[in-house]
Amino acid sequence: MKSVTEYLTFNIDSKMAFMNITPQVEDIVRQSGVREGLVLCNSMHITASVFINDDEAGLHHDFGAWLERLAPFNPDPNVYHHNRTGEDNADAHLKRQIMGREVVAAITKGKLDFGPWEQIFYGEFDGRRAKRVLVKVIGE
Amino acid sequence: MKSVTEYLTFNIDSKMAFMNITPQVEDIVRQSGVREGLVLCNSMHITASVFINDDEAGLHHDFGAWLERLAPFNPDPNVYHHNRTGEDNADAHLKRQIMGREVVAAITKGKLDFGPWEQIFYGEFDGRRAKRVLVKVIGE
Amino acid sequence: MKSVTEYLTFNIDSKMAFMNITPQVEDIVRQSGVREGLVLCNSMHITASVFINDDEAGLHHDFGAWLERLAPFNPDPNVYHHNRTGEDNADAHLKRQIMGREVVAAITKGKLDFGPWEQIFYGEFDGRRAKRVLVKVIGE
């Protein structure tokens, strides 16, 4: 069994954003030489997500508006107890639960085995600082 | 390390539905000959889910009503910008984020290592066309 | 390829709770002897979750209040059809979909390859009985 571990760093200059990281993951898979296996791709931070959906700007707008409705930003420590720690990012921890921490994808014949519209995204919910994504390939 | 990759195709004749695909996944695991490993089962489409929950019709009704409340269908492109593309399925992309893209399950002694009520479902949120699920077994 | 399978049992004495199970998973990873691989950690019950987030009591309070808002407890079988089975836990099945069933984490150089704040939690939404979590390590 082969394995390769890589770390990607992102520093998004807004609070919330969605960034297509498929090319970076494809590169790691290609360079791994793994023909059949799995790739795990996860946020190493708990106010960010890695998920698979569509690379369409209107949908990303919809994701943002929808997440804000389900888990609104509110720095008030009476609304979110987490903000009693001095942080103001409780909403980002909730948004990340909706969008998920990680993706596990199949590698078949040396490539990401994806449907026609599948693209991997880094979802940032508390940006303006450097944060990491782990990519781990295992297989043969 | 052994690996097996199979694709299941579903053509659900309604917009939203939940279909138990555990027997198909069990068959693939059995035929793989893998005794110890993992099976990844994911939707290859971004308006559908694979998830594990209960095979109970009342609960499936509740899932449908709840998802409609959290992410209502609305073709209006002023409500969902994704629908400015000419599509009307923005809500299906959101519903899929709640229910998830994929399941990773353990294979132990040649079988899906499941709790008493765990069953694997294909969740369709934008049906009436053929869509695929990938099943990948790795292990020994 | 090595593999190790362990089962953890929890009997939480409240309906909803979040319990840090990182030490138990770390022990299983260490004892497995796997240096490079993956660990799957999933609830074997469909009214509970395994997820990764912050070990902060205020945030856990916020998770509880938020989940109750998105998927309120209601034993009324007219509200949740699942409760026509004689159960009263439909809300717990919904809460678990938000928080997820499972976590797949990387093992690098013999350890959980985690960001600075990542901790693994068992999320209980229908407690007061014994329930199990599966931990499966694969790798070399």
Short mmCIF file of C-alpha atoms in Angstrom, two decimals:
data_model
loop_
_atom_site.label_atom_id
_atom_site.label_comp_id
_atom_site.label_asym_id
_atom_site.label_seq_id
_atom_site.Cartn_x
_atom_site.Cartn_y
_atom_site.Cartn_z
CA MET A 1 0.00 0.00 0.00
CA LYS A 2 1.27 3.42 -1.01
CA SER A 3 0.40 6.60 0.87
CA VAL A 4 1.03 10.29 0.24
CA THR A 5 0.20 13.18 2.61
CA GLU A 6 0.09 16.80 1.52
CA TYR A 7 -1.07 20.00 3.20
CA LEU A 8 -2.60 22.95 1.33
CA THR A 9 -2.72 26.41 2.95
CA PHE A 10 -5.37 29.00 2.20
CA ASN A 11 -5.64 32.58 3.37
CA ILE A 12 -9.03 33.84 2.23
CA ASP A 13 -9.46 37.61 2.49
CA SER A 14 -13.17 37.52 3.40
CA LYS A 15 -15.13 35.91 6.22
CA MET A 16 -16.98 33.42 3.97
CA ALA A 17 -15.92 32.05 0.58
CA PHE A 18 -15.95 28.89 -1.55
CA MET A 19 -12.79 27.98 -3.48
CA ASN A 20 -12.44 25.19 -6.06
CA ILE A 21 -9.44 23.07 -4.99
CA THR A 22 -10.00 20.21 -7.47
CA PRO A 23 -6.86 21.04 -9.53
CA GLN A 24 -4.63 20.82 -6.44
CA VAL A 25 -6.16 17.50 -5.36
CA GLU A 26 -5.87 16.12 -8.92
CA ASP A 27 -2.17 17.04 -8.93
CA ILE A 28 -1.53 15.24 -5.65
CA VAL A 29 -3.38 12.14 -6.89
CA ARG A 30 -1.41 12.14 -10.16
CA GLN A 31 1.94 12.59 -8.44
CA SER A 32 1.14 9.84 -5.91
CA GLY A 33 1.22 7.20 -8.64
CA VAL A 34 -1.76 5.48 -6.96
CA ARG A 35 -3.96 3.76 -9.57
CA GLU A 36 -6.67 2.30 -7.29
CA GLY A 37 -7.45 3.72 -3.87
CA LEU A 38 -9.02 6.50 -1.88
CA VAL A 39 -8.21 10.15 -1.26
CA LEU A 40 -9.26 11.88 1.96
CA CYS A 41 -9.44 15.67 1.79
CA ASN A 42 -10.37 17.47 5.02
CA SER A 43 -10.24 20.87 6.61
CA MET A 44 -7.79 20.88 9.55
CA HIS A 45 -9.75 23.78 11.07
CA ILE A 46 -13.16 23.59 12.69
CA THR A 47 -14.65 26.72 11.13
CA ALA A 48 -14.08 25.53 7.55
CA SER A 49 -15.28 22.70 5.31
CA VAL A 50 -14.23 20.55 2.39
CA PHE A 51 -17.21 19.46 0.29
CA ILE A 52 -18.22 18.49 -3.24
CA ASN A 53 -20.80 20.42 -5.23
CA ASP A 54 -21.13 22.61 -8.34
CA ASP A 55 -18.68 25.29 -9.54
CA GLU A 56 -21.38 27.87 -10.24
CA ALA A 57 -21.23 31.40 -8.81
CA GLY A 58 -25.00 31.72 -8.37
CA LEU A 59 -25.09 28.54 -6.29
CA HIS A 60 -22.22 29.79 -4.13
CA HIS A 61 -24.23 32.95 -3.48
CA ASP A 62 -27.17 30.73 -2.52
CA PHE A 63 -25.00 28.65 -0.17
CA GLY A 64 -23.89 31.84 1.59
CA ALA A 65 -27.40 33.27 1.98
CA TRP A 66 -28.81 29.91 3.09
CA LEU A 67 -26.09 29.26 5.67
CA GLU A 68 -26.57 32.78 7.01
CA ARG A 69 -30.27 32.04 7.44
CA LEU A 70 -29.74 28.66 9.14
CA ALA A 71 -26.82 29.79 11.33
CA PRO A 72 -26.64 33.60 11.41
CA PHE A 73 -23.52 35.50 12.41
CA ASN A 74 -24.08 37.13 15.79
CA PRO A 75 -21.21 38.20 18.06
CA ASP A 76 -23.59 38.57 21.06
CA PRO A 77 -22.47 36.13 23.81
CA ASN A 78 -26.09 35.91 24.99
CA VAL A 79 -27.06 34.47 21.60
CA TYR A 80 -24.10 32.08 21.21
CA HIS A 81 -22.41 30.97 24.43
CA HIS A 82 -19.25 30.10 22.48
CA ASN A 83 -18.76 33.84 22.00
CA ARG A 84 -18.29 34.19 25.79
CA THR A 85 -14.75 32.90 25.13
CA GLY A 86 -13.95 36.23 23.46
CA GLU A 87 -14.44 34.81 19.97
CA ASP A 88 -17.22 35.88 17.62
CA ASN A 89 -17.23 32.83 15.34
CA ALA A 90 -19.82 30.47 16.87
CA ASP A 91 -21.85 30.72 13.65
CA ALA A 92 -18.85 29.49 11.64
CA HIS A 93 -18.68 26.29 13.75
CA LEU A 94 -22.37 25.68 12.96
CA LYS A 95 -22.07 26.48 9.26
CA ARG A 96 -19.22 23.98 8.98
CA GLN A 97 -21.44 21.19 10.39
CA ILE A 98 -23.97 21.74 7.58
CA MET A 99 -21.31 21.70 4.86
CA GLY A 100 -19.18 18.94 6.41
CA ARG A 101 -15.50 18.51 7.36
CA GLU A 102 -14.23 16.12 4.73
CA VAL A 103 -14.58 14.35 1.44
CA VAL A 104 -13.49 10.78 0.65
CA ALA A 105 -13.21 10.20 -3.10
CA ALA A 106 -12.37 7.14 -5.16
CA ILE A 107 -9.23 6.93 -7.30
CA THR A 108 -9.79 4.65 -10.31
CA LYS A 109 -7.21 4.09 -13.07
CA GLY A 110 -5.06 6.85 -11.54
CA LYS A 111 -7.73 9.57 -11.54
CA LEU A 112 -10.41 11.05 -9.30
CA ASP A 113 -13.48 8.97 -10.14
CA PHE A 114 -16.03 11.78 -10.38
CA GLY A 115 -19.43 12.37 -11.91
CA PRO A 116 -19.78 15.06 -14.59
CA TRP A 117 -20.23 18.04 -12.24
CA GLU A 118 -18.36 17.00 -9.11
CA GLN A 119 -15.81 19.58 -7.94
CA ILE A 120 -14.06 19.78 -4.56
CA PHE A 121 -14.41 23.02 -2.60
CA TYR A 122 -12.76 24.58 0.38
CA GLY A 123 -15.50 26.37 2.31
CA GLU A 124 -14.29 29.16 4.57
CA PHE A 125 -16.59 30.53 7.28
CA ASP A 126 -14.11 32.50 9.40
CA GLY A 127 -11.40 33.70 7.08
CA ARG A 128 -8.73 36.37 6.99
CA ARG A 129 -6.06 34.00 8.36
CA ALA A 130 -4.04 31.06 7.09
CA LYS A 131 -5.77 27.70 7.39
CA ARG A 132 -4.84 24.22 6.18
CA VAL A 133 -6.42 21.36 4.26
CA LEU A 134 -5.01 17.82 4.50
CA VAL A 135 -4.95 15.55 1.43
CA LYS A 136 -4.13 11.89 2.07
CA VAL A 137 -3.93 9.33 -0.73
CA ILE A 138 -3.84 5.59 0.02
CA GLY A 139 -3.88 2.71 -2.44
CA GLU A 140 -1.76 0.93 -4.99
CA MET B 1 -4.59 -4.56 -1.32
CA LYS B 2 -7.65 -5.54 -3.35
CA SER B 3 -10.02 -3.01 -4.87
CA VAL B 4 -13.33 -3.27 -6.68
CA THR B 5 -15.25 -0.41 -8.33
CA GLU B 6 -18.89 -0.65 -9.34
CA TYR B 7 -21.45 1.88 -10.57
CA LEU B 8 -25.17 1.69 -9.81
CA THR B 9 -27.66 3.64 -11.94
CA PHE B 10 -30.99 4.93 -10.64
CA ASN B 11 -33.81 6.61 -12.50
CA ILE B 12 -36.30 7.77 -9.87
CA ASP B 13 -39.66 8.84 -11.29
CA SER B 14 -40.28 11.61 -8.76
CA LYS B 15 -38.37 14.74 -7.76
CA MET B 16 -37.51 13.51 -4.23
CA ALA B 17 -37.25 9.94 -2.95
CA PHE B 18 -35.23 7.70 -0.63
CA MET B 19 -34.26 4.23 -1.86
CA ASN B 20 -32.65 1.48 0.22
CA ILE B 21 -29.52 0.33 -1.68
CA THR B 22 -28.06 -1.85 1.09
CA PRO B 23 -28.66 -5.13 -0.81
CA GLN B 24 -26.71 -3.87 -3.84
CA VAL B 25 -23.80 -2.69 -1.68
CA GLU B 26 -23.80 -5.98 0.26
CA ASP B 27 -23.59 -7.91 -3.02
CA ILE B 28 -20.61 -5.86 -4.20
CA VAL B 29 -18.83 -6.36 -0.85
CA ARG B 30 -19.49 -10.12 -0.94
CA GLN B 31 -18.30 -10.50 -4.53
CA SER B 32 -15.15 -8.44 -3.85
CA GLY B 33 -13.80 -11.14 -1.54
CA VAL B 34 -12.50 -8.39 0.79
CA ARG B 35 -12.57 -9.60 4.41
CA GLU B 36 -11.20 -6.49 6.16
CA GLY B 37 -11.41 -3.02 4.64
CA LEU B 38 -13.58 -0.07 3.78
CA VAL B 39 -16.35 0.58 1.29
CA LEU B 40 -17.00 4.08 -0.07
CA CYS B 41 -20.47 4.66 -1.49
CA ASN B 42 -21.13 8.11 -2.99
CA SER B 43 -23.51 9.90 -5.27
CA MET B 44 -21.77 10.95 -8.49
CA HIS B 45 -24.32 13.73 -8.88
CA ILE B 46 -24.52 16.92 -6.85
CA THR B 47 -28.28 16.98 -6.35
CA ALA B 48 -28.39 13.55 -4.68
CA SER B 49 -27.04 11.92 -1.52
CA VAL B 50 -25.92 8.60 -0.12
CA PHE B 51 -26.57 8.35 3.63
CA ILE B 52 -27.28 5.87 6.41
CA ASN B 53 -30.45 5.99 8.48
CA ASP B 54 -33.62 3.99 9.19
CA ASP B 55 -35.74 2.09 6.63
CA GLU B 56 -39.05 3.45 7.95
CA ALA B 57 -41.62 5.10 5.66
CA GLY B 58 -42.79 7.60 8.28
CA LEU B 59 -39.23 8.83 8.80
CA HIS B 60 -38.76 9.21 5.05
CA HIS B 61 -41.88 11.36 4.97
CA ASP B 62 -40.39 13.42 7.81
CA PHE B 63 -37.06 13.79 5.96
CA GLY B 64 -38.92 15.13 2.93
CA ALA B 65 -41.05 17.65 4.88
CA TRP B 66 -38.05 18.78 6.95
CA LEU B 67 -35.76 19.27 3.96
CA GLU B 68 -38.52 21.21 2.20
CA ARG B 69 -38.75 23.48 5.25
CA LEU B 70 -34.96 24.02 5.52
CA ALA B 71 -34.34 24.38 1.78
CA PRO B 72 -37.65 24.98 -0.04
CA PHE B 73 -38.10 24.37 -3.76
CA ASN B 74 -38.45 27.71 -5.53
CA PRO B 75 -37.75 28.15 -9.26
CA ASP B 76 -37.66 31.98 -8.88
CA PRO B 77 -34.16 33.21 -9.92
CA ASN B 78 -34.55 36.12 -7.51
CA VAL B 79 -34.78 33.67 -4.62
CA TYR B 80 -32.00 31.32 -5.74
CA HIS B 81 -29.36 32.85 -8.02
CA HIS B 82 -28.42 29.35 -9.25
CA ASN B 83 -31.75 29.29 -11.04
CA ARG B 84 -30.54 32.19 -13.25
CA THR B 85 -28.64 29.49 -15.17
CA GLY B 86 -31.98 28.22 -16.50
CA GLU B 87 -32.13 25.40 -13.94
CA ASP B 88 -34.74 25.19 -11.19
CA ASN B 89 -32.89 22.85 -8.83
CA ALA B 90 -30.94 25.14 -6.46
CA ASP B 91 -32.93 23.69 -3.55
CA ALA B 92 -31.74 20.18 -4.48
CA HIS B 93 -28.08 21.28 -4.16
CA LEU B 94 -28.85 22.58 -0.65
CA LYS B 95 -30.85 19.53 0.42
CA ARG B 96 -27.93 17.30 -0.62
CA GLN B 97 -25.57 19.23 1.69
CA ILE B 98 -27.79 18.43 4.69
CA MET B 99 -28.02 14.73 3.83
CA GLY B 100 -24.40 14.35 2.66
CA ARG B 101 -22.64 13.03 -0.44
CA GLU B 102 -21.12 9.79 0.76
CA VAL B 103 -20.86 6.99 3.27
CA VAL B 104 -17.70 5.17 4.30
CA ALA B 105 -18.48 1.86 6.01
CA ALA B 106 -16.29 -0.80 7.59
CA ILE B 107 -16.00 -4.31 6.17
CA THR B 108 -15.26 -6.83 8.93
CA LYS B 109 -15.04 -10.62 8.37
CA GLY B 110 -16.33 -10.10 4.83
CA LYS B 111 -19.48 -8.18 5.74
CA LEU B 112 -20.73 -4.61 6.19
CA ASP B 113 -20.05 -3.95 9.88
CA PHE B 114 -23.34 -2.27 10.77
CA GLY B 115 -25.38 -1.53 13.87
CA PRO B 116 -28.85 -3.09 14.18
CA TRP B 117 -30.76 -0.46 12.20
CA GLU B 118 -28.16 0.92 9.78
CA GLN B 119 -29.30 0.87 6.15
CA ILE B 120 -27.74 2.70 3.18
CA PHE B 121 -29.99 5.03 1.17
CA TYR B 122 -29.81 6.80 -2.13
CA GLY B 123 -31.46 10.19 -1.60
CA GLU B 124 -32.76 11.82 -4.77
CA PHE B 125 -33.63 15.54 -4.76
CA ASP B 126 -33.88 16.23 -8.50
CA GLY B 127 -35.06 13.02 -10.11
CA ARG B 128 -36.70 11.90 -13.34
CA ARG B 129 -33.36 11.16 -15.01
CA ALA B 130 -30.64 8.51 -14.76
CA LYS B 131 -28.03 9.17 -12.07
CA ARG B 132 -25.14 7.11 -10.77
CA VAL B 133 -23.74 5.95 -7.43
CA LEU B 134 -20.12 4.78 -7.11
CA VAL B 135 -19.24 1.86 -4.81
CA LYS B 136 -15.53 1.32 -4.15
CA VAL B 137 -14.22 -1.49 -1.95
CA ILE B 138 -10.62 -1.54 -0.74
CA GLY B 139 -8.98 -3.99 1.64
CA GLU B 140 -7.73 -7.56 1.88
CA MET C 1 -2.31 -3.87 4.85
CA LYS C 2 -3.04 -4.01 8.56
CA SER C 3 -6.51 -3.53 10.00
CA VAL C 4 -7.89 -3.21 13.52
CA THR C 5 -11.56 -3.03 14.52
CA GLU C 6 -12.75 -1.89 17.94
CA TYR C 7 -16.15 -1.05 19.37
CA LEU C 8 -16.76 1.60 22.04
CA THR C 9 -19.96 1.56 24.11
CA PHE C 10 -21.55 4.67 25.58
CA ASN C 11 -24.54 4.98 27.89
CA ILE C 12 -25.28 8.69 28.17
CA ASP C 13 -27.71 9.58 30.99
CA SER C 14 -29.41 12.45 29.13
CA LYS C 15 -31.29 12.73 25.85
CA MET C 16 -28.65 14.93 24.12
CA ALA C 17 -24.94 15.22 24.91
CA PHE C 18 -21.53 15.64 23.25
CA MET C 19 -18.63 13.54 24.54
CA ASN C 20 -14.97 13.88 23.54
CA ILE C 21 -13.78 10.43 22.42
CA THR C 22 -10.41 11.51 20.99
CA PRO C 23 -8.37 9.76 23.72
CA GLN C 24 -10.05 6.41 23.01
CA VAL C 25 -9.49 6.74 19.25
CA GLU C 26 -5.86 7.80 19.80
CA ASP C 27 -5.31 4.69 21.94
CA ILE C 28 -6.72 2.40 19.24
CA VAL C 29 -4.55 4.08 16.57
CA ARG C 30 -1.42 3.75 18.76
CA GLN C 31 -2.09 0.10 19.58
CA SER C 32 -2.77 -0.74 15.92
CA GLY C 33 0.85 -0.04 15.00
CA VAL C 34 -0.36 1.58 11.77
CA ARG C 35 2.04 4.39 10.72
CA GLU C 36 0.29 5.57 7.52
CA GLY C 37 -3.40 5.02 6.87
CA LEU C 38 -6.96 5.99 7.67
CA VAL C 39 -9.22 5.60 10.66
CA LEU C 40 -13.00 5.42 10.28
CA CYS C 41 -15.02 6.28 13.37
CA ASN C 42 -18.81 5.99 13.07
CA SER C 43 -21.89 5.74 15.18
CA MET C 44 -23.51 2.31 14.79
CA HIS C 45 -26.84 3.86 15.77
CA ILE C 46 -28.98 6.14 13.63
CA THR C 47 -29.91 8.66 16.34
CA ALA C 48 -26.28 9.51 17.17
CA SER C 49 -23.29 11.08 15.40
CA VAL C 50 -19.52 11.06 15.33
CA PHE C 51 -18.11 14.44 14.28
CA ILE C 52 -15.09 16.70 14.69
CA ASN C 53 -15.32 20.15 16.20
CA ASP C 54 -14.18 22.16 19.24
CA ASP C 55 -14.03 20.94 22.85
CA GLU C 56 -15.67 24.05 24.29
CA ALA C 57 -18.70 23.88 26.58
CA GLY C 58 -20.27 27.09 25.27
CA LEU C 59 -20.19 25.74 21.72
CA HIS C 60 -21.77 22.47 22.83
CA HIS C 61 -24.58 24.49 24.40
CA ASP C 62 -24.94 26.33 21.07
CA PHE C 63 -25.02 23.04 19.12
CA GLY C 64 -27.85 21.81 21.36
CA ALA C 65 -29.94 25.00 21.06
CA TRP C 66 -29.34 25.21 17.31
CA LEU C 67 -30.24 21.58 16.62
CA GLU C 68 -33.38 21.98 18.72
CA ARG C 69 -34.33 24.98 16.56
CA LEU C 70 -33.65 23.20 13.24
CA ALA C 71 -35.18 19.85 14.27
CA PRO C 72 -37.30 20.31 17.41
CA PHE C 73 -38.26 17.42 19.68
CA ASN C 74 -41.97 16.71 19.30
CA PRO C 75 -43.54 13.37 20.22
CA ASP C 76 -46.76 14.24 18.32
CA PRO C 77 -47.26 11.66 15.52
CA ASN C 78 -49.07 14.31 13.50
CA VAL C 79 -45.90 16.39 13.44
CA TYR C 80 -43.44 13.56 12.77
CA HIS C 81 -44.88 10.48 11.06
CA HIS C 82 -41.97 8.39 12.38
CA ASN C 83 -43.53 8.76 15.82
CA ARG C 84 -46.55 6.76 14.59
CA THR C 85 -44.34 3.69 15.14
CA GLY C 86 -44.65 4.25 18.90
CA GLU C 87 -41.24 5.97 19.10
CA ASP C 88 -40.79 9.63 20.00
CA ASN C 89 -37.32 10.15 18.51
CA ALA C 90 -37.93 11.37 14.95
CA ASP C 91 -36.12 14.62 15.83
CA ALA C 92 -33.02 12.63 16.83
CA HIS C 93 -32.85 11.04 13.34
CA LEU C 94 -32.95 14.55 11.82
CA LYS C 95 -30.39 16.02 14.24
CA ARG C 96 -27.99 13.21 13.38
CA GLN C 97 -28.19 14.09 9.65
CA ILE C 98 -26.99 17.65 10.41
CA MET C 99 -24.09 16.45 12.56
CA GLY C 100 -23.17 13.43 10.40
CA ARG C 101 -22.65 9.71 10.99
CA GLU C 102 -18.91 9.32 10.67
CA VAL C 103 -15.44 10.77 10.55
CA VAL C 104 -12.56 9.56 8.40
CA ALA C 105 -9.21 10.84 9.69
CA ALA C 106 -5.66 10.50 8.42
CA ILE C 107 -2.99 8.60 10.35
CA THR C 108 0.47 10.03 9.63
CA LYS C 109 3.67 8.83 11.35
CA GLY C 110 1.56 6.72 13.71
CA LYS C 111 -0.70 9.53 14.94
CA LEU C 112 -4.04 11.18 14.18
CA ASP C 113 -3.09 13.93 11.72
CA PHE C 114 -5.16 16.75 13.18
CA GLY C 115 -5.26 20.52 13.09
CA PRO C 116 -4.74 22.44 16.34
CA TRP C 117 -8.33 22.30 17.59
CA GLU C 118 -9.71 19.12 16.02
CA GLN C 119 -11.32 16.77 18.54
CA ILE C 120 -13.60 13.79 17.85
CA PHE C 121 -17.02 13.78 19.51
CA TYR C 122 -19.76 11.28 20.05
CA GLY C 123 -23.04 13.19 19.65
CA GLU C 124 -26.02 11.58 21.38
CA PHE C 125 -29.54 12.67 20.45
CA ASP C 126 -31.60 9.88 22.01
CA GLY C 127 -29.68 8.69 25.04
CA ARG C 128 -30.32 6.79 28.25
CA ARG C 129 -29.35 3.45 26.68
CA ALA C 130 -26.16 1.70 25.59
CA LYS C 131 -25.03 2.57 22.06
CA ARG C 132 -21.90 1.70 20.12
CA VAL C 133 -19.25 3.45 18.03
CA LEU C 134 -17.09 1.52 15.55
CA VAL C 135 -13.41 2.42 15.10
CA LYS C 136 -11.65 0.83 12.13
CA VAL C 137 -7.97 1.44 11.34
CA ILE C 138 -6.47 0.43 7.99
CA GLY C 139 -2.96 1.07 6.70
CA GLU C 140 0.62 -0.02 7.17
#
